[in-house]
XYZ file of C-alpha atoms in Angstrom:
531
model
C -36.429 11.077 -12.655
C -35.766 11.391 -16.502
C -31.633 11.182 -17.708
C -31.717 14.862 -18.840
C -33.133 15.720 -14.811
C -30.190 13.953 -13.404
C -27.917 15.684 -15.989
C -29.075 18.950 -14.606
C -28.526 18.106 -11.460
C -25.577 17.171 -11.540
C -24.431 20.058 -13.775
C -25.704 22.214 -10.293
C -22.656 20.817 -8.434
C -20.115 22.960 -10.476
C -22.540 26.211 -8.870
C -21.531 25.573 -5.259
C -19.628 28.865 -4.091
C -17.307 28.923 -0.884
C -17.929 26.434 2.487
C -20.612 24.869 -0.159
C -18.109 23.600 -2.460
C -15.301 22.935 -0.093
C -17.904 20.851 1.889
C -19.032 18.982 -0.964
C -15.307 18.052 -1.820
C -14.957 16.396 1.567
C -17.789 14.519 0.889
C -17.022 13.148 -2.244
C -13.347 12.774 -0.678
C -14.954 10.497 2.081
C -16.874 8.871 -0.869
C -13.710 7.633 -2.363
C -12.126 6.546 0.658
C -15.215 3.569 0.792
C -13.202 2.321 -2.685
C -10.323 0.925 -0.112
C -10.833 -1.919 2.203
C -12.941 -2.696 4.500
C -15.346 -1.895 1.770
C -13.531 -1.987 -1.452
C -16.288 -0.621 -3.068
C -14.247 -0.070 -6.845
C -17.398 1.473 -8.310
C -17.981 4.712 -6.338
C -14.734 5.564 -7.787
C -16.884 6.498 -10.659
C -18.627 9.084 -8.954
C -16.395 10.398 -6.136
C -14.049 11.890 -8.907
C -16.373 13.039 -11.305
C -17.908 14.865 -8.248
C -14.175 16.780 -7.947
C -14.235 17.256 -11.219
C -17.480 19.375 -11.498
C -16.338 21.429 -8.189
C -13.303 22.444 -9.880
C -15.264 23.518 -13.185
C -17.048 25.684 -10.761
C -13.932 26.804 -9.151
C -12.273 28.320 -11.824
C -15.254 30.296 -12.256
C -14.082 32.114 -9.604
C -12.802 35.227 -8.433
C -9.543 33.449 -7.426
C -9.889 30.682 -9.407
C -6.191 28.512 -8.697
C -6.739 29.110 -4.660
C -10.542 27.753 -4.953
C -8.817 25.233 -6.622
C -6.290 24.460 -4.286
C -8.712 24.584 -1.479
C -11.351 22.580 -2.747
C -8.764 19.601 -3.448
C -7.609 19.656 -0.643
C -10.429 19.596 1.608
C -11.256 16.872 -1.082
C -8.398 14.764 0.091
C -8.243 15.809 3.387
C -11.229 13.613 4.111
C -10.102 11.345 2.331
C -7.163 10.492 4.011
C -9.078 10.742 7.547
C -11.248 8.389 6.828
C -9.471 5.766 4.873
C -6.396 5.932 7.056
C -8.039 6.864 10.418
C -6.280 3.336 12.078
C -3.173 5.470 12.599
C -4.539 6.289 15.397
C -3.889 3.090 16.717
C -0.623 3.185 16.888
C -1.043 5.916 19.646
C -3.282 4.106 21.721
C -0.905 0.807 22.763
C 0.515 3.189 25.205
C -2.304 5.982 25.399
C -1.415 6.895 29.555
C 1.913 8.214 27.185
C 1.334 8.597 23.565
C -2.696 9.421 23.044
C -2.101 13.165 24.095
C -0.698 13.398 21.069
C -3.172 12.376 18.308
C -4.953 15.924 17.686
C -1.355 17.533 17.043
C 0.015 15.277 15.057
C -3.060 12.993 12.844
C -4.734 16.544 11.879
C -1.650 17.840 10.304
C -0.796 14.786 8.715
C -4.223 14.383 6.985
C -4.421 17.878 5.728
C -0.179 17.261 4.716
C -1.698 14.446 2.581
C -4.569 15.852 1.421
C -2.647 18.541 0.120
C -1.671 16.655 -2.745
C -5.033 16.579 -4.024
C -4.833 20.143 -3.739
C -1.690 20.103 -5.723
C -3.734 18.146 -8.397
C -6.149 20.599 -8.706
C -4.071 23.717 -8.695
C -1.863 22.172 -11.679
C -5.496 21.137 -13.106
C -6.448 25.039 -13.108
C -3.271 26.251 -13.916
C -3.299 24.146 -17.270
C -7.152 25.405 -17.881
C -6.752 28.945 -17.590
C -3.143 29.327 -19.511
C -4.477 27.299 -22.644
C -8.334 28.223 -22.000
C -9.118 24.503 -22.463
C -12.792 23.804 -22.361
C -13.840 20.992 -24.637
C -13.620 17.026 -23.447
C -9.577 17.554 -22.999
C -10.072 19.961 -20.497
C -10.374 16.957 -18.461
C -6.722 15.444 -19.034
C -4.880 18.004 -16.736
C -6.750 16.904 -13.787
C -5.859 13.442 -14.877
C -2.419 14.582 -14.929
C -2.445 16.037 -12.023
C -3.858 13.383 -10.030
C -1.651 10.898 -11.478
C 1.887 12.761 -10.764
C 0.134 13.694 -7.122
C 0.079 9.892 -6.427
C 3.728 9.237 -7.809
C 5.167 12.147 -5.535
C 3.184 11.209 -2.891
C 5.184 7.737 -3.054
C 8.066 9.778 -3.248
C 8.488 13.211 -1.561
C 10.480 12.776 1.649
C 10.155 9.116 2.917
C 7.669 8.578 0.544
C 3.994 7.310 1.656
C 2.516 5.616 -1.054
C -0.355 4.098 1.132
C -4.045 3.763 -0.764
C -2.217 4.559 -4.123
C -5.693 4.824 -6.414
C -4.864 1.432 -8.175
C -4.769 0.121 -5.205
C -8.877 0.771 -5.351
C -8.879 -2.444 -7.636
C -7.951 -4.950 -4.736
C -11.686 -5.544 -4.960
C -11.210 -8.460 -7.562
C -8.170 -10.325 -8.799
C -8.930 -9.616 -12.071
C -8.793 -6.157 -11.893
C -5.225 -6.295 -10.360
C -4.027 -7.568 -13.515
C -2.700 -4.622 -15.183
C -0.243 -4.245 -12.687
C 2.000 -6.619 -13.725
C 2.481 -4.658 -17.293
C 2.085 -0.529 -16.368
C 2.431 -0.676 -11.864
C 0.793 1.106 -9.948
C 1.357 4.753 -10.705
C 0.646 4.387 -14.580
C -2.457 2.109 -13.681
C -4.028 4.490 -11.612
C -3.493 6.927 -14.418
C -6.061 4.942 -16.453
C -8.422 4.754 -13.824
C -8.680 8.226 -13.520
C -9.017 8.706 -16.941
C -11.718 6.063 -16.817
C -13.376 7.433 -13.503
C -13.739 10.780 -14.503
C -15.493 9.917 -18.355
C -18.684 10.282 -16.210
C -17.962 14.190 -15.711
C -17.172 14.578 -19.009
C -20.729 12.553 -20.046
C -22.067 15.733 -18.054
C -20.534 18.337 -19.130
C -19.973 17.553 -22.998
C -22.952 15.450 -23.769
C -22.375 15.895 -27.191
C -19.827 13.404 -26.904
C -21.376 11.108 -24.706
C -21.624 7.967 -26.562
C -18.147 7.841 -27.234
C -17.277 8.197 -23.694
C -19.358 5.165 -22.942
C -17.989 3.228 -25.989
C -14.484 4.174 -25.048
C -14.752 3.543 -21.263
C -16.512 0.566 -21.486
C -14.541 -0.796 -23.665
C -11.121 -0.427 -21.325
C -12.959 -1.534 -18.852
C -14.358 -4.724 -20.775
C -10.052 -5.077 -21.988
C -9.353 -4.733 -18.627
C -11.467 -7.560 -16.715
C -10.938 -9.656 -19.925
C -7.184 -9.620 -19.740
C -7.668 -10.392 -15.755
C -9.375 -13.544 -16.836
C -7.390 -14.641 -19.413
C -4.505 -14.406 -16.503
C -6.501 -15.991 -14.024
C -6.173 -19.994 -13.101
C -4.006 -22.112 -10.687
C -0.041 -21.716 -10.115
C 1.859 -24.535 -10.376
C 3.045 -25.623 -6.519
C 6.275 -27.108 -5.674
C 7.191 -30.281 -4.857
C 9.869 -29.787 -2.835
C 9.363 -26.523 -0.770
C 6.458 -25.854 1.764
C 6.038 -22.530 3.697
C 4.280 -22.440 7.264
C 3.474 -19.000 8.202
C 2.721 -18.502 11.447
C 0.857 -16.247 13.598
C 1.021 -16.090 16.893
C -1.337 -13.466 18.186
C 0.395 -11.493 20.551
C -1.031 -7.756 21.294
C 0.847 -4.870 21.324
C 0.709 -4.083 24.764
C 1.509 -8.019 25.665
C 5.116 -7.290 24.353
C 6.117 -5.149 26.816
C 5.935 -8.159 29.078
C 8.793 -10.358 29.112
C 7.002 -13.479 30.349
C 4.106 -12.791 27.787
C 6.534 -12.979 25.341
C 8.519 -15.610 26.175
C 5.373 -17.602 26.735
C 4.231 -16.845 22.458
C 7.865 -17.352 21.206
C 7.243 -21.052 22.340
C 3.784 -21.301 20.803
C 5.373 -20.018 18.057
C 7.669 -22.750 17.564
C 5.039 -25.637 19.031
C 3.596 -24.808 15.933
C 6.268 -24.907 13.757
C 7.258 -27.956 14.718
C 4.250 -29.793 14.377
C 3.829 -28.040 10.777
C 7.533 -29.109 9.369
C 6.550 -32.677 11.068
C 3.798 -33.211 8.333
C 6.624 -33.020 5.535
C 9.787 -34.449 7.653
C 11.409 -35.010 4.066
C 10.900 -31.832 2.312
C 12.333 -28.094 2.724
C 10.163 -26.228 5.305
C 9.983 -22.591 5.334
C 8.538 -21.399 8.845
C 7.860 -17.550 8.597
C 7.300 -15.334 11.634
C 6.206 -11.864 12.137
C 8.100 -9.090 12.662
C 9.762 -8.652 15.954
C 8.747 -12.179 16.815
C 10.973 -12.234 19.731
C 12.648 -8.598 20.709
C 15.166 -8.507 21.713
C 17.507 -11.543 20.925
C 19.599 -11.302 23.431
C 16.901 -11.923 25.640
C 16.549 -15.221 24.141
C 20.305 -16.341 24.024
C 20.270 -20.112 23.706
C 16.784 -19.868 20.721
C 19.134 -21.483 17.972
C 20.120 -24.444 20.605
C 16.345 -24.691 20.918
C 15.977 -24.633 17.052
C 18.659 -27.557 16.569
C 17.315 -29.415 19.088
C 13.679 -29.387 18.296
C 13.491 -28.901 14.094
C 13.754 -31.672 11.532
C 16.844 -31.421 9.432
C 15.069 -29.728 6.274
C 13.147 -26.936 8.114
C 14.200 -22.948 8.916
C 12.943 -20.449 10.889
C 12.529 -16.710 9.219
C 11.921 -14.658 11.778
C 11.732 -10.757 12.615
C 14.068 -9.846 15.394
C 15.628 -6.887 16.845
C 18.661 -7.291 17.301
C 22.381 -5.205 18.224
C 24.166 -3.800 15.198
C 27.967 -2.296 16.582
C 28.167 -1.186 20.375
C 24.929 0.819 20.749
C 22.636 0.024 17.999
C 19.516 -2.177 16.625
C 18.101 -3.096 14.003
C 14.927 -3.853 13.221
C 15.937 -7.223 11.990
C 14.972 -10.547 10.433
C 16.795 -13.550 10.629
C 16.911 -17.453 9.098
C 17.676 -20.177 11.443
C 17.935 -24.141 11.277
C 19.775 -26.977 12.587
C 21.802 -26.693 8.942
C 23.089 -22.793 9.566
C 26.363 -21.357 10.675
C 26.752 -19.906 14.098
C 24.664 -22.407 16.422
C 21.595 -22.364 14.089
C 21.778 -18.625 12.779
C 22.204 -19.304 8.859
C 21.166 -15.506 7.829
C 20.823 -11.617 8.572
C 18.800 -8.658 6.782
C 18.208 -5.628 8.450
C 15.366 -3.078 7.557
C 16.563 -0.422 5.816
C 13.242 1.633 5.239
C 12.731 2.895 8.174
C 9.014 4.411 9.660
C 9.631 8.340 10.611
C 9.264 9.020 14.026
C 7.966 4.969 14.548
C 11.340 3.572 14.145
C 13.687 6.057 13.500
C 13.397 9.881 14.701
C 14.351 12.969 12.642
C 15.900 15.991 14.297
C 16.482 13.738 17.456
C 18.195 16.405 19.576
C 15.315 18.584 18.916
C 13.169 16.177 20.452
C 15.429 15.491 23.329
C 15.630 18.975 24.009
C 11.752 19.041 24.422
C 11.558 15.111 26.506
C 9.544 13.063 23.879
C 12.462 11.433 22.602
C 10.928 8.459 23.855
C 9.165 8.335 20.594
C 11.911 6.131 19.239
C 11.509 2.686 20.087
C 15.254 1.709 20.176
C 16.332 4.534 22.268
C 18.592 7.412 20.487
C 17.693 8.303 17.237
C 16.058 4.955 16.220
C 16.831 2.065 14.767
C 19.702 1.239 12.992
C 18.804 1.314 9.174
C 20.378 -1.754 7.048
C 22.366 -1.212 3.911
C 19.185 -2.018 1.542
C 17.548 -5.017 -0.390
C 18.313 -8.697 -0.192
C 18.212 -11.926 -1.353
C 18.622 -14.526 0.951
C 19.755 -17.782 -0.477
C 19.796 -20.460 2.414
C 17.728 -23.780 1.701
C 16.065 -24.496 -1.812
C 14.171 -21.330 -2.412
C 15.968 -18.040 -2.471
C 13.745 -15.533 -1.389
C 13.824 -11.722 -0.665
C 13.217 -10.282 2.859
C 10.576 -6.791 3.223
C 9.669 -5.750 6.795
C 6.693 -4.011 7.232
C 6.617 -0.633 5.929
C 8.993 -1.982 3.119
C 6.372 -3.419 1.289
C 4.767 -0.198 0.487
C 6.873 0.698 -2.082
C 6.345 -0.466 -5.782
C 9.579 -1.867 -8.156
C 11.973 -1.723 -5.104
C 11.225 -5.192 -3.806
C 14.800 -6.997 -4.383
C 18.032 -6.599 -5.305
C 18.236 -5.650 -9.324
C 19.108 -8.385 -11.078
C 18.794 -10.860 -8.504
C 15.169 -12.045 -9.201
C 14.465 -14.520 -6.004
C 11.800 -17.412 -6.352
C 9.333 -15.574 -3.759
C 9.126 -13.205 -1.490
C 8.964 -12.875 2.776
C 6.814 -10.297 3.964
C 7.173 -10.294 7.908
C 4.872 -7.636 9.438
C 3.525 -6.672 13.125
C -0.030 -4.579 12.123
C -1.299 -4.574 15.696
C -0.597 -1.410 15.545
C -3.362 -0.510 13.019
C -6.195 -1.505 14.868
C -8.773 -4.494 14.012
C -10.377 -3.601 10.739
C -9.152 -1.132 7.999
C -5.192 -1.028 8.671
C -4.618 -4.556 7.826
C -7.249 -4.993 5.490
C -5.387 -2.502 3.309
C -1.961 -3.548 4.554
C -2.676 -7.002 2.919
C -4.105 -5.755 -0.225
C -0.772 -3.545 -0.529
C 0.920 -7.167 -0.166
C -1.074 -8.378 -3.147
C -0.399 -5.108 -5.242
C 3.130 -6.526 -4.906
C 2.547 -9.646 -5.865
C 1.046 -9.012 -9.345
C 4.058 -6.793 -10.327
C 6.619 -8.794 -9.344
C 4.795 -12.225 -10.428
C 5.951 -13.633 -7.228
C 4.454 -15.595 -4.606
C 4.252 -14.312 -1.078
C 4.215 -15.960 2.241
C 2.846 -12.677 4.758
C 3.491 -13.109 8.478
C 1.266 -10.727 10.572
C 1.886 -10.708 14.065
C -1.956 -10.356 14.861
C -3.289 -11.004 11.157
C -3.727 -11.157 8.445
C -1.299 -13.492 8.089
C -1.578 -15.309 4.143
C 0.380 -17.127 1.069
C -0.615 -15.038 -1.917
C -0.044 -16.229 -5.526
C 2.287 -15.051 -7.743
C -1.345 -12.961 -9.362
C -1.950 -11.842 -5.893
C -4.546 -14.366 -5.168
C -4.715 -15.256 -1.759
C -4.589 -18.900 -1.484
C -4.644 -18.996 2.077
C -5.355 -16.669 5.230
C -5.842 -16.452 8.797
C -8.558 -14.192 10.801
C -7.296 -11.198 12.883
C -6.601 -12.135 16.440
C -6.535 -15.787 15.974
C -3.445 -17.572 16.028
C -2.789 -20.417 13.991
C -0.074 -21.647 10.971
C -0.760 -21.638 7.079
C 1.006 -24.684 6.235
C 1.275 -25.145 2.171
C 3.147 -25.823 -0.789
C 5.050 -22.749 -2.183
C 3.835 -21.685 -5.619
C 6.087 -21.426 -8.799
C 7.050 -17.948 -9.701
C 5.700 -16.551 -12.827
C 8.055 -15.345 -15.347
C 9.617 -11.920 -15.096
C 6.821 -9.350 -15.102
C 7.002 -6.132 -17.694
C 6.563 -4.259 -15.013
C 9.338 -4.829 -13.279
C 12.055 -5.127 -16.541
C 11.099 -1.729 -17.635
C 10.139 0.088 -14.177
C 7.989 3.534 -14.257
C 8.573 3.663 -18.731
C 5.135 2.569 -18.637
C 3.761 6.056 -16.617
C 6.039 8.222 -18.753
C 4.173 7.000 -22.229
C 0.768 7.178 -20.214
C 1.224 11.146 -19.490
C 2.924 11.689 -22.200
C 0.196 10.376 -24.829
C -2.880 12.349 -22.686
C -0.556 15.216 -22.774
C -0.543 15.782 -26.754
C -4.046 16.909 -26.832
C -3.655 19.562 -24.012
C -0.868 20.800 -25.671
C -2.091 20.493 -29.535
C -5.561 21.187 -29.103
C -5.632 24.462 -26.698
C -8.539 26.844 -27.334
C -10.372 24.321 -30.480
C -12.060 22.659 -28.331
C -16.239 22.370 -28.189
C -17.721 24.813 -25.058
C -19.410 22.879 -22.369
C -22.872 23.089 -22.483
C -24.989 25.545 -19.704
C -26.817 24.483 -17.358
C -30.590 24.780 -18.619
């Protein structure tokens, strides 16, 4: 097949009309979800949005032109989002004799909620297009726009759910992660779209082809070659190690008391013989999220820690625990033979909170209808904690996310209150045994490259790992094995730009692509017709 043969067929795309079109944007949709783990294939990136691209030329050819547009994002994203973050399903399925009747009311919905801001992308896309009758190689940008501010509100609207943010496509290689540390996230995936969808314009503006190629490679080339040029060994400390331990415990295994009781042990057999390979030097031991719920349960566990821990070690641990007369929190806690209290030394308390996992909007609603047993702590939920920390017990001061908190670029610590590394204490058996906490610990990594900080990562049931401060991961454990990471913590890098100067970096991103939609408006070159 000759280049100008593939150019013509792939000009045909843009012809697709109705169920056509909308069914080719799902596929290209579920083309783009094989960019995120398990696969993290970064490349099809390249085509997947190209692919929306041409739909939406032929959509605004339309007799409707911003509802084909609308549409044929979202059915675009919709897909998307089913396949890449299907393992919610999981979470229904611990309990499915109670929970599983509900996955086709509530998963659909949620897909097609998500998947909507694709369509949002695309509707601003056509809006742009038909008001300034763009159609030379900027009539790309609005799309880039659009898809850009899509994944920033997406991280924002409501709770926020800024899960498979398209930067975090680059988890495929460490050096590709590397702009993070200087634009985050949002911004990053800006230029990625930009990049991704030169292809489209190769197609539809040939004319300009070769300096699409020149241009794209070249960012590219800048890209990996400032990823190398960041790449080599952190430092380690001499005097603080980390053992992060995973004990392995399913989700259905903690409704049983005994089962429970029986890893909370384990847990600290292994501790103890980690911290016993350093006696001499500051031992962090980190376990997962609700490690032992609820504390009460386990009264006389700091007794246990005094009695069986050398002198220089702490437990961090995830814990639920009472908060006034009838509340919990979704908790983690230090403890050590050297802390206040009989061996409790520290407190944090979650304080982003999963909707309708941990805490439950419009609760009386619920009650009125008997599923309020969708709240795990009874009532409305957990107990949410007044916000970020930094925990200064022992020689490392480090800051505390749970979970879900990790999600969330540039809100990672207390402002101003840079700690030397960061805790991540998580409990993904609830996303299954394959994509969920594949992508859970590249999100983990993400967050390691923009803060420059190292990260010790507690999974309940994997994948537990120390990351480097360039979110290497130095060390890891398989899913559904337990074991204990035992290692020297790395330095810290210095203070990211990332994280002195926040989202700045997005703002001069849109704002430089948007001068040429706004300056250039009809001058540009027509696209070429099919032949």
């Amino acid at each position: 097949m000759t280049l100008q043969e593939l150019r013509r067929r792939t000009v045909s795309i843009r012809e697709l009309t109705g169920w056509r079109r909308y069914l080719a944007a799902a596929g290209f949709g579920a083309l783009l979800a094989t960019a995120f783990a398990p696969l993290r294939l970064f490349p099809v990136l390249f085509i997947a949005l190209p692919g929306l691209a041409l739909l939406l030329e032929g959509a605004l050819t339309q007799e409707r032109p911003r509802r084909a547009a609308f549409l044929t994002g979202t059915a675009f994203g919709t897909l998307f989002f089913t396949l890449s973050i299907s393992w919610v399903a999981n979470a229904f399925l611990v309990q499915a004799d109670e929970f599983g009747w509900m996955i086709p009311f509530v998963l659909p919905p949620l897909f097609i909620f998500l998947g909507a801001f694709f369509g949002a992308a695309a509707i601003f896309h056509a809006e742009l297009r038909l008001r300034l009758s763009l159609t030379g190689p900027a009539s790309l940008l609005p799309l880039t726009i659009g898809l850009t501010g899509a994944d920033f509100l997406r991280g924002h609207i409501l709770t926020g759910f800024p899960w498979n943010a398209l930067a975090q496509s680059t988890a495929a290689h460490d050096w590709l992660l590397q702009p993070l540390s200087i634009v985050g996230p949002y911004a990053y995936g800006g230029v990625l779209t930009l990049l991704a969808l030169m292809p489209a314009a190769v197609v539809l503006y040939p004319g300009h082809a070769k300096r699409f190629a020149i241009g794209g490679g070249s960012a590219l080339v800048l890209i990996l070659a400032y990823g190398a040029v960041k790449s080599g060994e952190v430092p380690r400390r001499d005097d603080v190690r980390v053992a992060v331990v995973q004990p392995n415990l399913a989700q259905r295994d903690k409704l049983d008391p005994q089962k429970r009781l029986t890893s909370l042990r384990q847990s600290l057999e292994m501790t103890t013989r980690a911290a016993e390979e350093a006696p001499n030097v500051q031992t962090y031991a980190i376990w997962p999220e609700n490690a032992f719920p609820f504390l009460e349960e386990v009264s006389d566990f700091p007794l246990i820690l005094t009695a069986r821990l050398p002198a220089d070690t702490l437990v961090v641990s995830g814990t639920i625990r009472e908060i006034g007369d009838d509340g919990y929190g979704n908790s983690l806690q230090v403890f050590g033979p050297a802390g206040e209290g009989g061996g409790l030394a520290a407190s944090y308390d979650k304080h982003r909170l999963v909707p309708f996992a941990e805490t439950l909007p419009f609760y009386s609603v619920f009650e009125a209808l008997g599923i309020e047993s969708l709240s795990p702590a009874g009532g409305g939920g957990f107990t949410a904690g007044p916000g970020l920390a930094r925990i200064e017990v022992g020689q490392a001061p480090f800051s505390p996310l749970i979970c879900y908190e990790d999600i969330f670029p540039g809100r990672l610590y207390p402002k101003g209150e840079r700690p030397d590394w960061l805790v991540i204490v998580t409990n993904d058996g609830w996303f299954g045994d394959d994509a969920g906490p594949k992508q859970h610990l590249d999100i983990a990594r993400m967050r390691a490259v923009e803060t420059g900080l190292p990260i010790a990562r507690s999974a309940n049931t994997g994948i537990s790992a120390l990351i480097g401060p360039r979110g290497e991961v130095l060390y890891r454990l398989p899913l559904y094995e337990p074991g204990v990471i035992t290692a020297a913590l790395p330095e810290a890098l210095p203070p990211t730009l990332y994280m002195r100067v926040g989202e700045i970096g997005l703002v001069l991103f849109l704002t430089i692509i948007a001068v040429p939609v706004v300056t250039q408006g009809r001058k540009h070159v027509s696209p070429v017709q099919q032949g």
